[in-house]
Coordinates of C-alpha atoms in Angstrom, one line a residue:
Chain A
M3 CA 52.6 117.3 12.4
T4 CA 49.3 117.9 14.3
D5 CA 48.2 117.8 17.9
R6 CA 45.6 115.2 17.0
T7 CA 44.0 113.5 20.0
A8 CA 45.3 109.9 20.3
P9 CA 42.6 107.4 19.1
D10 CA 42.2 106.0 22.6
R11 CA 42.0 109.5 24.2
V12 CA 39.0 110.7 22.3
R13 CA 36.4 112.0 24.7
T14 CA 34.0 114.2 22.7
I15 CA 32.4 113.5 19.4
A16 CA 30.4 115.8 17.1
C17 CA 27.7 114.2 15.1
V18 CA 26.5 116.3 12.2
G19 CA 23.1 115.2 10.9
A20 CA 20.9 113.3 13.3
G21 CA 18.6 111.1 11.2
V22 CA 18.5 107.3 11.2
I23 CA 22.2 106.9 10.6
G24 CA 23.5 110.0 12.4
G25 CA 21.2 109.2 15.4
G26 CA 22.5 105.6 15.3
W27 CA 26.1 106.9 15.6
V28 CA 25.0 109.2 18.5
A29 CA 23.5 106.2 20.4
Y30 CA 26.6 104.1 19.8
F31 CA 29.0 106.8 20.9
L32 CA 26.9 107.6 24.0
A33 CA 26.8 103.9 25.0
H34 CA 30.6 103.8 24.7
G35 CA 30.9 106.6 27.3
F36 CA 31.6 109.6 25.0
R37 CA 30.2 113.1 25.2
V38 CA 28.3 113.7 22.0
R39 CA 27.4 117.1 20.5
A40 CA 24.8 116.8 17.8
W41 CA 23.8 119.2 15.1
D42 CA 20.8 118.9 12.7
P43 CA 18.9 121.7 10.9
A44 CA 15.5 120.1 11.3
P45 CA 13.2 122.0 13.7
D46 CA 12.3 118.7 15.6
A47 CA 15.7 117.3 15.4
E48 CA 16.3 117.1 19.2
P49 CA 13.1 115.2 20.2
R50 CA 13.5 112.9 17.3
L51 CA 17.1 112.2 18.2
R52 CA 16.3 111.6 21.8
T53 CA 13.5 109.2 20.9
L54 CA 15.9 107.3 18.6
V55 CA 18.5 107.1 21.4
E56 CA 15.9 105.9 23.8
A57 CA 14.7 103.2 21.4
A58 CA 18.3 102.0 20.9
W59 CA 19.3 102.0 24.5
P60 CA 17.9 98.7 25.7
A61 CA 19.9 96.8 23.0
L62 CA 23.0 98.8 23.8
A63 CA 22.5 98.2 27.5
E64 CA 22.2 94.5 26.9
L65 CA 25.5 94.5 25.0
G66 CA 27.1 96.4 27.9
L67 CA 27.5 100.1 28.6
A68 CA 30.8 101.9 29.3
T69 CA 31.2 103.4 32.7
G70 CA 29.5 106.8 32.9
A71 CA 27.7 106.2 29.7
G72 CA 24.3 107.8 29.4
P73 CA 21.9 109.9 27.3
E74 CA 22.6 112.8 29.5
N75 CA 26.0 113.1 27.8
L76 CA 24.2 114.3 24.7
T77 CA 24.0 118.0 23.8
V78 CA 22.0 119.1 20.8
T79 CA 22.7 122.4 19.2
R80 CA 21.5 124.5 16.3
E81 CA 24.9 126.1 15.7
L82 CA 27.4 124.0 13.7
A83 CA 30.4 125.8 15.2
E84 CA 29.1 125.1 18.7
A85 CA 28.7 121.4 17.9
V86 CA 32.2 120.9 16.6
A87 CA 33.9 123.1 19.3
G88 CA 35.9 120.8 21.6
A89 CA 35.2 117.7 19.6
D90 CA 38.0 115.2 19.1
Y91 CA 36.3 113.6 16.1
V92 CA 33.4 114.7 13.8
Q93 CA 31.0 112.2 12.1
E94 CA 28.9 113.7 9.3
S95 CA 25.7 111.8 8.4
A96 CA 23.7 114.2 6.2
P97 CA 21.2 113.0 3.5
E98 CA 22.8 111.3 0.6
Q99 CA 23.0 114.2 -1.9
L100 CA 26.3 115.1 -3.4
D101 CA 25.8 118.9 -3.5
L102 CA 24.5 119.0 0.0
K103 CA 27.4 116.8 1.3
R104 CA 30.0 118.9 -0.5
R105 CA 28.7 122.1 0.9
L106 CA 28.2 120.8 4.4
L107 CA 31.7 119.2 4.5
A108 CA 33.2 122.5 3.5
D109 CA 31.2 124.2 6.2
I110 CA 32.2 121.7 8.8
D111 CA 35.8 122.0 7.7
A112 CA 35.7 125.8 8.0
V113 CA 34.6 125.8 11.7
T114 CA 36.4 122.7 13.0
P115 CA 39.9 123.0 14.5
E116 CA 42.6 121.9 12.1
H117 CA 43.7 118.8 14.0
V118 CA 40.3 117.1 14.1
V119 CA 39.4 114.3 11.7
I120 CA 36.1 114.6 9.9
G121 CA 34.5 111.3 8.9
S122 CA 31.5 111.0 6.5
S123 CA 28.8 108.3 6.7
T124 CA 28.2 108.5 2.9
S125 CA 26.9 105.2 1.6
G126 CA 28.4 105.5 -1.8
Y127 CA 30.2 108.8 -2.7
G128 CA 34.0 109.0 -2.8
M129 CA 35.7 111.6 -0.6
T130 CA 37.5 113.0 -3.6
E131 CA 34.2 114.4 -5.0
M132 CA 32.7 115.2 -1.7
A133 CA 35.8 117.2 -0.4
A134 CA 35.9 119.3 -3.6
D135 CA 34.9 122.6 -1.8
A136 CA 36.7 121.9 1.5
A137 CA 39.9 123.8 2.4
S138 CA 41.6 121.0 4.3
G139 CA 40.8 117.9 2.4
H140 CA 43.6 116.0 4.1
R141 CA 41.5 115.4 7.2
L142 CA 38.3 114.4 5.5
V143 CA 37.7 110.6 5.2
V144 CA 34.8 108.3 4.5
A145 CA 33.7 106.2 7.5
H146 CA 30.7 104.4 6.2
P147 CA 28.6 102.4 8.8
F148 CA 25.6 100.1 8.3
N149 CA 22.1 100.5 9.6
P150 CA 21.7 100.4 12.5
P151 CA 25.1 101.8 13.3
Y152 CA 24.6 101.2 17.0
L153 CA 24.5 97.4 16.4
I154 CA 26.1 96.5 13.1
P155 CA 29.9 96.4 13.6
L156 CA 31.0 97.1 10.0
V157 CA 32.6 100.5 9.1
E158 CA 34.3 101.0 5.7
V159 CA 37.1 103.5 5.8
V160 CA 38.5 105.1 2.7
G161 CA 40.2 108.3 1.9
G162 CA 40.0 110.6 -1.2
E163 CA 42.8 111.9 -3.3
R164 CA 43.7 114.6 -0.8
T165 CA 43.1 112.6 2.4
A166 CA 46.3 112.0 4.4
E167 CA 47.3 108.4 4.9
A168 CA 47.7 109.2 8.6
V169 CA 44.1 110.3 8.8
V170 CA 42.9 107.0 7.3
M171 CA 44.9 105.1 9.8
W172 CA 43.8 107.3 12.7
T173 CA 40.2 106.8 11.8
A174 CA 40.6 103.0 11.5
E175 CA 42.4 102.8 14.8
F176 CA 39.8 105.0 16.6
L177 CA 36.8 103.1 15.3
R178 CA 38.4 99.7 16.1
H179 CA 39.1 101.0 19.6
V180 CA 35.4 101.7 20.1
G181 CA 34.6 98.2 18.9
K182 CA 33.9 98.6 15.2
S183 CA 34.9 96.1 12.6
V184 CA 36.8 98.3 10.2
I185 CA 37.7 97.6 6.5
V186 CA 40.3 100.0 5.1
M187 CA 40.0 100.3 1.4
D188 CA 42.9 101.2 -0.8
Q189 CA 40.9 102.9 -3.5
E190 CA 37.7 104.7 -4.0
V191 CA 35.0 102.5 -5.5
P192 CA 31.4 103.7 -5.8
G193 CA 29.4 102.0 -3.1
F194 CA 32.5 100.7 -1.4
I195 CA 32.4 96.9 -0.8
A196 CA 29.3 95.8 1.1
N197 CA 26.9 98.2 -0.6
R198 CA 28.0 97.1 -4.0
L199 CA 27.4 93.5 -3.1
Q200 CA 24.1 94.2 -1.4
E201 CA 23.1 96.4 -4.4
A202 CA 23.9 93.6 -6.9
L203 CA 21.6 91.3 -5.0
W204 CA 18.9 94.0 -4.6
R205 CA 18.9 94.8 -8.3
E206 CA 18.6 91.1 -9.2
A207 CA 15.7 91.0 -6.8
L208 CA 14.0 94.0 -8.4
H209 CA 14.4 92.4 -11.8
M210 CA 12.7 89.3 -10.5
V211 CA 9.8 91.3 -9.1
A212 CA 9.6 93.3 -12.4
N213 CA 9.3 90.0 -14.4
G214 CA 6.9 88.3 -12.1
E215 CA 9.4 85.6 -11.2
A216 CA 9.3 86.1 -7.5
T217 CA 7.3 88.2 -5.0
P218 CA 9.1 90.3 -2.4
A219 CA 7.9 87.9 0.3
Q220 CA 9.5 85.0 -1.6
I221 CA 12.7 86.9 -2.1
D222 CA 13.0 87.6 1.7
A223 CA 12.1 84.0 2.6
S224 CA 14.7 82.7 0.2
I225 CA 17.4 84.7 1.9
I226 CA 16.4 84.4 5.6
D227 CA 15.8 80.6 5.5
G228 CA 18.6 80.1 3.0
P229 CA 22.0 81.7 2.4
G230 CA 21.3 84.6 4.8
L231 CA 21.7 82.2 7.7
R232 CA 25.2 81.4 6.7
W233 CA 26.1 85.0 5.8
A234 CA 25.8 86.0 9.5
F235 CA 29.2 84.2 10.0
H236 CA 30.7 82.9 6.7
G237 CA 30.8 85.3 3.8
P238 CA 30.3 84.4 0.1
M239 CA 33.9 83.3 -0.3
L240 CA 34.0 80.9 2.6
T241 CA 30.5 79.7 1.7
F242 CA 31.8 78.6 -1.8
H243 CA 35.0 77.3 -0.2
L244 CA 32.8 74.8 1.5
A245 CA 30.5 74.2 -1.5
G246 CA 33.5 72.7 -3.3
G247 CA 33.9 69.7 -1.0
P248 CA 37.3 68.8 0.4
G249 CA 39.1 70.6 -2.5
G250 CA 37.6 73.9 -1.4
M251 CA 37.6 77.1 -3.5
A252 CA 40.2 75.7 -6.0
Q253 CA 38.0 72.7 -6.7
M254 CA 34.9 74.9 -6.9
L255 CA 36.4 77.2 -9.5
D256 CA 38.1 74.5 -11.5
H257 CA 35.1 72.3 -11.7
F258 CA 32.1 74.6 -11.5
G259 CA 33.8 77.6 -13.2
P260 CA 32.0 76.9 -16.5
S261 CA 28.6 77.2 -14.8
L262 CA 29.6 80.9 -14.2
L263 CA 28.5 81.3 -17.8
S264 CA 25.0 79.9 -17.1
P265 CA 22.3 82.6 -17.5
W266 CA 21.7 83.0 -13.8
T267 CA 21.2 86.6 -12.8
R268 CA 21.4 89.4 -15.2
L269 CA 24.9 90.4 -14.2
D270 CA 27.5 89.2 -16.7
A271 CA 30.2 87.1 -15.1
P272 CA 33.8 88.2 -15.3
E273 CA 36.1 86.0 -17.4
L274 CA 37.6 83.4 -15.1
T275 CA 41.2 84.0 -16.0
Q276 CA 44.1 82.1 -14.4
E277 CA 44.9 85.3 -12.5
L278 CA 41.4 85.8 -11.1
R279 CA 41.2 82.1 -10.2
D280 CA 44.5 82.3 -8.3
S281 CA 43.5 85.6 -6.6
V282 CA 40.2 84.1 -5.4
V283 CA 41.8 80.8 -4.2
T284 CA 44.7 82.5 -2.4
G285 CA 42.5 85.2 -1.0
T286 CA 40.0 82.6 0.3
E287 CA 42.8 80.8 2.0
D288 CA 43.6 84.1 3.7
A289 CA 40.0 84.5 4.7
A290 CA 40.0 81.0 6.1
A291 CA 43.0 82.1 8.3
G292 CA 44.3 78.6 8.9
R293 CA 41.0 76.9 9.3
S294 CA 40.8 73.6 7.3
I295 CA 37.7 72.7 5.3
A296 CA 36.8 70.3 8.1
D297 CA 37.3 73.0 10.7
L298 CA 35.1 75.4 8.8
V299 CA 32.4 72.7 8.3
R300 CA 32.3 72.1 12.1
E301 CA 32.3 75.9 12.7
R302 CA 29.5 76.3 10.2
D303 CA 27.3 73.6 11.7
R304 CA 27.9 74.8 15.3
R305 CA 27.1 78.4 14.4
L306 CA 24.1 77.5 12.2
V307 CA 22.7 75.5 15.2
D308 CA 23.2 78.6 17.4
V309 CA 21.7 81.0 14.9
L310 CA 18.7 78.7 14.1
R311 CA 18.0 78.3 17.8
V312 CA 18.4 81.9 18.8
L313 CA 16.1 83.0 16.0
G314 CA 13.6 80.3 16.9
K315 CA 14.1 78.6 13.5
V316 CA 14.6 75.1 14.7
P317 CA 12.9 72.9 12.0
G318 CA 10.0 71.0 13.4
G319 CA 10.1 67.2 13.7
S320 CA 8.1 64.8 11.6
Chain B
M5 CA -5.9 59.3 -9.3
T6 CA -2.9 57.6 -7.6
D7 CA -2.3 55.7 -4.4
R8 CA 0.3 58.2 -3.4
T9 CA 1.3 58.0 0.2
A10 CA -0.1 60.9 2.2
P11 CA 2.6 63.5 3.0
D12 CA 2.4 62.7 6.7
R13 CA 2.5 59.0 6.1
V14 CA 5.8 58.8 4.3
R15 CA 8.1 56.3 6.0
T16 CA 10.8 55.4 3.5
I17 CA 12.9 57.7 1.4
A18 CA 15.3 56.9 -1.4
C19 CA 18.2 59.2 -1.8
V20 CA 19.9 58.9 -5.2
G21 CA 23.4 60.4 -5.2
A22 CA 25.2 60.6 -1.9
G23 CA 27.7 63.4 -2.1
V24 CA 27.6 66.6 0.0
I25 CA 24.0 67.5 -0.9
G26 CA 22.6 64.0 -1.2
G27 CA 24.4 62.9 2.0
G28 CA 23.0 66.0 3.7
W29 CA 19.5 65.0 2.8
V30 CA 20.2 61.5 4.1
A31 CA 21.3 62.9 7.4
Y32 CA 18.2 65.1 7.6
F33 CA 15.7 62.4 6.8
L34 CA 17.4 59.9 9.2
A35 CA 17.2 62.5 12.0
H36 CA 13.5 62.9 11.3
G37 CA 13.0 59.2 11.8
F38 CA 12.7 58.0 8.3
R39 CA 14.2 54.8 6.8
V40 CA 16.6 55.9 4.1
R41 CA 17.8 53.9 1.1
A42 CA 20.8 55.5 -0.6
W43 CA 22.3 54.8 -4.0
D44 CA 25.5 56.2 -5.4
P45 CA 27.8 54.8 -8.1
A46 CA 31.1 55.7 -6.4
P47 CA 33.0 52.7 -5.1
D48 CA 33.6 54.4 -1.7
A49 CA 30.1 55.9 -1.5
E50 CA 29.0 54.0 1.7
P51 CA 31.9 54.9 3.9
R52 CA 31.9 58.5 2.7
L53 CA 28.2 58.7 3.3
R54 CA 28.4 57.2 6.8
T55 CA 31.2 59.6 7.7
L56 CA 29.1 62.6 6.5
V57 CA 26.1 61.4 8.5
E58 CA 28.3 60.9 11.6
A59 CA 29.7 64.5 11.2
A60 CA 26.2 65.9 10.9
W61 CA 24.7 64.0 13.7
P62 CA 25.8 66.1 16.7
A63 CA 24.1 69.2 15.2
L64 CA 21.0 67.3 14.3
A65 CA 20.9 65.7 17.8
E66 CA 21.2 69.2 19.4
L67 CA 18.2 70.4 17.3
G68 CA 16.2 67.3 18.4
L69 CA 15.9 63.8 16.9
A70 CA 12.6 62.1 16.1
T71 CA 11.6 58.9 18.1
G72 CA 13.5 55.9 16.7
A73 CA 15.8 58.1 14.5
G74 CA 19.2 56.8 13.9
P75 CA 22.0 56.0 11.4
E76 CA 21.0 52.4 11.6
N77 CA 17.9 53.2 9.5
L78 CA 20.2 53.8 6.5
T79 CA 20.7 51.2 3.8
V80 CA 23.2 51.8 1.1
T81 CA 22.8 49.8 -2.1
R82 CA 24.6 49.6 -5.5
E83 CA 21.3 48.8 -7.3
L84 CA 19.1 51.7 -8.3
A85 CA 16.0 49.6 -8.4
E86 CA 16.7 48.2 -5.0
A87 CA 17.1 51.7 -3.6
V88 CA 13.7 53.0 -4.8
A89 CA 11.8 49.8 -4.1
G90 CA 9.4 50.5 -1.2
A91 CA 10.2 54.2 -1.1
D92 CA 7.4 56.7 -0.6
Y93 CA 9.6 59.6 -2.0
V94 CA 12.8 59.8 -4.1
Q95 CA 15.3 62.6 -3.7
E96 CA 17.9 62.8 -6.6
S97 CA 21.1 64.7 -5.8
A98 CA 23.5 63.8 -8.7
P99 CA 26.3 66.1 -9.9
E100 CA 25.1 69.3 -11.6
Q101 CA 25.4 68.1 -15.3
L102 CA 22.4 68.3 -17.5
D103 CA 23.0 65.2 -19.5
L104 CA 23.7 63.1 -16.5
K105 CA 20.6 64.4 -14.6
R106 CA 18.5 63.8 -17.7
R107 CA 19.7 60.2 -18.1
L108 CA 19.5 59.5 -14.3
L109 CA 16.0 60.9 -13.9
A110 CA 14.9 58.7 -16.8
D111 CA 16.5 55.7 -15.2
I112 CA 14.9 56.5 -11.8
D113 CA 11.6 57.0 -13.4
A114 CA 11.8 53.7 -15.1
V115 CA 12.3 51.7 -11.9
T116 CA 10.2 53.6 -9.4
P117 CA 6.6 52.7 -8.8
E118 CA 4.3 55.1 -10.7
H119 CA 2.7 56.7 -7.6
V120 CA 6.0 57.9 -6.1
V121 CA 7.1 61.5 -6.4
I122 CA 10.7 62.1 -7.6
G123 CA 12.3 65.3 -6.5
S124 CA 15.6 66.7 -7.8
S125 CA 18.1 68.8 -5.8
T126 CA 19.3 70.6 -8.9
S127 CA 20.6 74.0 -8.1
G128 CA 19.7 75.6 -11.3
Y129 CA 18.2 73.5 -14.1
G130 CA 14.5 73.5 -14.8
M131 CA 12.5 70.2 -14.7
T132 CA 11.2 70.7 -18.2
E133 CA 14.7 70.2 -19.6
M134 CA 15.8 67.6 -17.0
A135 CA 12.7 65.4 -17.5
A136 CA 13.0 65.3 -21.3
D137 CA 13.9 61.6 -21.4
A138 CA 11.6 60.4 -18.6
A139 CA 8.4 58.6 -19.4
S140 CA 6.3 59.9 -16.5
G141 CA 7.3 63.5 -16.3
H142 CA 4.2 64.3 -14.3
R143 CA 5.7 63.1 -11.1
L144 CA 9.2 64.7 -11.5
V145 CA 9.7 68.0 -9.6
V146 CA 12.5 70.2 -8.5
A147 CA 13.1 70.3 -4.7
H148 CA 16.2 72.4 -4.4
P149 CA 17.8 72.6 -0.9
F150 CA 20.7 74.7 0.4
N151 CA 24.0 73.5 1.8
P152 CA 24.0 71.9 4.3
P153 CA 20.5 70.4 3.7
Y154 CA 20.5 69.0 7.2
L155 CA 20.6 72.5 8.8
I156 CA 19.4 75.1 6.2
P157 CA 15.6 75.1 6.1
L158 CA 15.0 76.5 2.6
V159 CA 13.8 74.2 -0.2
E160 CA 12.6 75.7 -3.5
V161 CA 9.9 73.6 -5.2
V162 CA 9.0 74.1 -8.8
G163 CA 7.6 71.8 -11.5
G164 CA 8.4 71.5 -15.2
E165 CA 5.9 71.8 -18.1
R166 CA 4.8 68.2 -17.6
T167 CA 4.8 68.1 -13.8
A168 CA 1.3 67.7 -12.3
E169 CA 0.2 70.5 -10.0
A170 CA -0.8 67.8 -7.4
V171 CA 2.8 66.6 -7.4
V172 CA 4.1 70.1 -6.7
M173 CA 1.6 70.5 -3.9
W174 CA 2.4 67.0 -2.5
T175 CA 6.1 67.8 -2.4
A176 CA 5.6 71.2 -0.7
E177 CA 3.3 69.6 1.9
F178 CA 5.6 66.7 2.6
L179 CA 8.7 68.9 3.0
R180 CA 6.9 71.4 5.2
H181 CA 5.7 68.4 7.3
V182 CA 9.3 67.4 7.9
G183 CA 10.3 71.0 9.0
K184 CA 11.5 72.6 5.8
S185 CA 10.8 76.2 4.8
V186 CA 9.3 75.7 1.3
I187 CA 8.9 78.2 -1.5
V188 CA 6.7 77.1 -4.3
M189 CA 7.6 78.9 -7.5
D190 CA 5.0 79.5 -10.3
Q191 CA 7.5 79.4 -13.1
E192 CA 10.8 77.9 -14.0
V193 CA 13.6 80.5 -13.7
P194 CA 17.2 79.4 -14.1
G195 CA 18.8 79.4 -10.6
F196 CA 15.4 79.7 -9.0
I197 CA 15.3 82.5 -6.4
A198 CA 18.0 82.3 -3.8
N199 CA 20.7 81.1 -6.1
R200 CA 20.1 83.9 -8.5
L201 CA 20.4 86.4 -5.7
Q202 CA 23.4 84.7 -4.3
E203 CA 25.0 84.5 -7.7
A204 CA 24.5 88.2 -8.5
L205 CA 26.3 89.0 -5.3
W206 CA 29.0 86.4 -6.0
R207 CA 29.6 87.8 -9.6
E208 CA 29.9 91.3 -8.3
A209 CA 32.4 90.0 -5.7
L210 CA 34.4 88.3 -8.5
H211 CA 34.5 91.5 -10.5
M212 CA 35.8 93.3 -7.4
V213 CA 38.6 90.8 -7.0
A214 CA 39.4 90.8 -10.7
N215 CA 39.8 94.6 -10.6
G216 CA 41.8 94.7 -7.4
E217 CA 39.0 96.7 -5.6
A218 CA 38.7 94.2 -2.7
T219 CA 40.3 91.0 -1.5
P220 CA 38.2 87.9 -0.7
A221 CA 38.9 88.4 3.0
Q222 CA 37.5 92.0 2.8
I223 CA 34.5 90.8 0.8
D224 CA 33.7 88.2 3.5
A225 CA 34.3 90.6 6.4
S226 CA 32.0 93.2 4.7
I227 CA 29.2 90.7 4.6
I228 CA 29.5 88.9 8.0
D229 CA 30.0 92.1 10.0
G230 CA 27.6 94.0 7.9
P231 CA 24.4 93.2 5.9
G232 CA 24.9 89.4 6.5
L233 CA 24.0 89.8 10.1
R234 CA 20.6 91.2 9.2
W235 CA 20.0 88.7 6.4
A236 CA 19.7 85.9 8.9
F237 CA 16.3 87.2 9.9
H238 CA 15.2 90.2 7.6
G239 CA 15.6 89.7 3.9
P240 CA 16.6 92.5 1.4
M241 CA 13.1 93.8 1.1
L242 CA 12.4 94.2 4.8
T243 CA 16.0 95.6 5.2
F244 CA 15.2 98.4 2.7
H245 CA 11.7 98.8 4.2
L246 CA 13.6 99.9 7.4
A247 CA 16.2 101.9 5.6
G248 CA 13.4 104.3 4.3
G249 CA 12.6 105.5 7.8
P250 CA 9.0 105.8 9.0
G251 CA 7.7 105.8 5.4
G252 CA 9.2 102.4 4.7
M253 CA 9.7 100.9 1.3
A254 CA 7.4 103.5 -0.4
Q255 CA 9.6 106.3 0.9
M256 CA 12.7 104.4 0.1
L257 CA 11.7 103.9 -3.6
D258 CA 10.2 107.4 -4.1
H259 CA 13.2 109.2 -2.5
F260 CA 16.1 107.0 -3.3
G261 CA 14.9 105.5 -6.5
P262 CA 17.1 107.7 -8.6
S263 CA 20.2 106.4 -6.8
L264 CA 19.3 103.0 -8.5
L265 CA 20.9 104.6 -11.5
S266 CA 24.2 105.2 -9.7
P267 CA 27.1 103.1 -11.1
W268 CA 27.1 100.8 -8.1
T269 CA 27.6 97.2 -9.2
R270 CA 28.0 96.1 -12.7
L271 CA 24.4 94.9 -12.9
D272 CA 22.1 97.3 -14.7
A273 CA 19.2 98.4 -12.6
P274 CA 15.6 97.8 -13.9
E275 CA 13.6 100.8 -14.8
L276 CA 11.6 101.8 -11.7
T277 CA 8.2 102.0 -13.4
Q278 CA 5.1 102.8 -11.3
E279 CA 4.1 99.2 -11.7
L280 CA 7.4 97.9 -10.3
R281 CA 7.3 100.4 -7.5
D282 CA 3.8 99.3 -6.6
S283 CA 4.7 95.6 -6.7
V284 CA 7.6 96.1 -4.4
V285 CA 5.7 98.3 -2.0
T286 CA 2.7 96.0 -1.8
G287 CA 4.8 92.9 -1.8
T288 CA 7.0 94.3 1.0
E289 CA 3.8 95.0 3.1
D290 CA 2.9 91.3 2.5
A291 CA 6.4 90.3 3.7
A292 CA 6.0 92.5 6.8
A293 CA 2.8 90.5 7.6
G294 CA 1.2 93.2 9.7
R295 CA 4.4 94.3 11.5
S296 CA 4.7 98.1 11.6
I297 CA 8.1 99.8 11.0
A298 CA 8.4 100.3 14.7
D299 CA 7.7 96.6 15.3
L300 CA 10.3 95.6 12.7
V301 CA 12.9 97.9 14.2
R302 CA 12.4 96.4 17.7
E303 CA 12.5 92.9 16.2
R304 CA 15.6 93.7 14.2
D305 CA 17.4 95.1 17.3
R306 CA 16.4 92.2 19.5
R307 CA 17.5 89.6 16.9
L308 CA 20.7 91.5 16.1
V309 CA 21.6 91.5 19.8
D310 CA 20.8 87.7 19.9
V311 CA 22.8 86.9 16.8
L312 CA 25.8 89.1 17.8
R313 CA 25.9 87.5 21.2
V314 CA 25.5 83.9 20.0
L315 CA 28.3 84.5 17.4
G316 CA 30.5 86.1 20.0
K317 CA 30.5 89.4 18.0
V318 CA 29.6 91.8 20.8
P319 CA 31.5 95.0 20.0
G320 CA 34.2 95.7 22.6
G321 CA 33.9 98.8 24.9
S322 CA 36.0 101.9 24.7

């Protein structure tokens, strides 16, 4: 149908918008050996971008650079059409304003060759609403990274109503090929997955500060010396899978389900129907991917020791 | 007022309840060189407890054992009075049922010498309601750990209405002395701090599963390859401090505050009053503890590289 470049043959990437997120993508793609063409309307965009790339480079170098990778493969231009000319993929990372995104994506779409996929770094808008003014909505897709995009692996990929399924698949394949951890979502949900979860925690934190229940420093300490240590390798589902003892998530939900109704947090709990209970139990088994509770406990302890040591958090002796 | 043992002179600890949490405390205290006397009503309590300690020991040994530390310093008894006799501190870790906790704390209180502090591992109840039936409520205090208590540093310490301020301070000092990261709370809040935050995220996750918006495996992947990596060393406040660019949290709240009202998550956002804005900005500066945004970015990148490497998550090359 199209002469789209194969995901493993991409050589040139256009990055539209070169702030903290766009610049992070630039650094990541440069480190992986791509030619990058960046566009940003700010007068000082180029020096700011080069400073950001320079600051990111030591970390990227430590993780390993591709052959021929280097900041010299970056071109910054003031002409949008010039940036996207010759690109095999376009990553848009403009400020998070719907009107601006909608106009910019239409502009990018108008000057980018038809076969090229255009991904958006939006942290919360759906592509259906963002692509409203673009002619070829089929090749517009959300590819949402986390800050800093040059170090955090996660990218959430989700299409809008007009996005071609093949475009979603191409984007996932391309990003996995360059080392990203990709989640393909089946439906548009505001905030996608990780930002919704992060935002629920953030809102509860703001409520606690507003009510004088905890200070920001206490909130941060409670995460980094508590559940945050586990969340670097076991997500909330596997964490509770282990909290239930040998019976895992099933035991957890069947025995502690009622405590869901306790007035912890200001977010109402969903009704724990049999269907939800079964979805969580089965889905958690999928997440465990064959690892028994005992396996997961050993894995947890080994990784906690590694993380505590690498972060210099080994508890002192008595 | 009392002949309470000085926090750095504690030698013997009674652990009441020896399940996953109580047993985790036992392992931690043993590794730090204490004599531990455990009580649990389950018929198979002793073999289960010794198995748990054995499983925890390699991790504890890797982090460093105190002189003379060893599983041989553990005594398991079926008599509550025998367990607490001679103890300098009592840690209660019974199942999370209010009636049971209330009765058990009254029983412990009745047989424990007056000068000994009794801490509870409760994950959500306040000491005011738990101590209702105890005669000497002044020496009962919440000391809430995270699973597994032998590796996660966090302990939240908070008294009830009758708890003496000196008891809260003694408990914080003792736990810090044995290497714990202690947060002392000024007021009783259901779920304390970290569990409220964790629970808000968990409830949003359950809503997403209930609505078919994400699978448990996607939820876990979104955390462990995304924000969870940062949360091992920078909490939500410092994370957003860095998301705001050079202007930090102030810029973040002033520019992105309105997006708080976006329909992300099912938890209503608090009103971003000037007072809340200022509390968050000032409190985040406190959490930053003199580190500039540039310092924090360097720290974040260095620690992310360390965590990614130690977890074997270095993104592959292209």
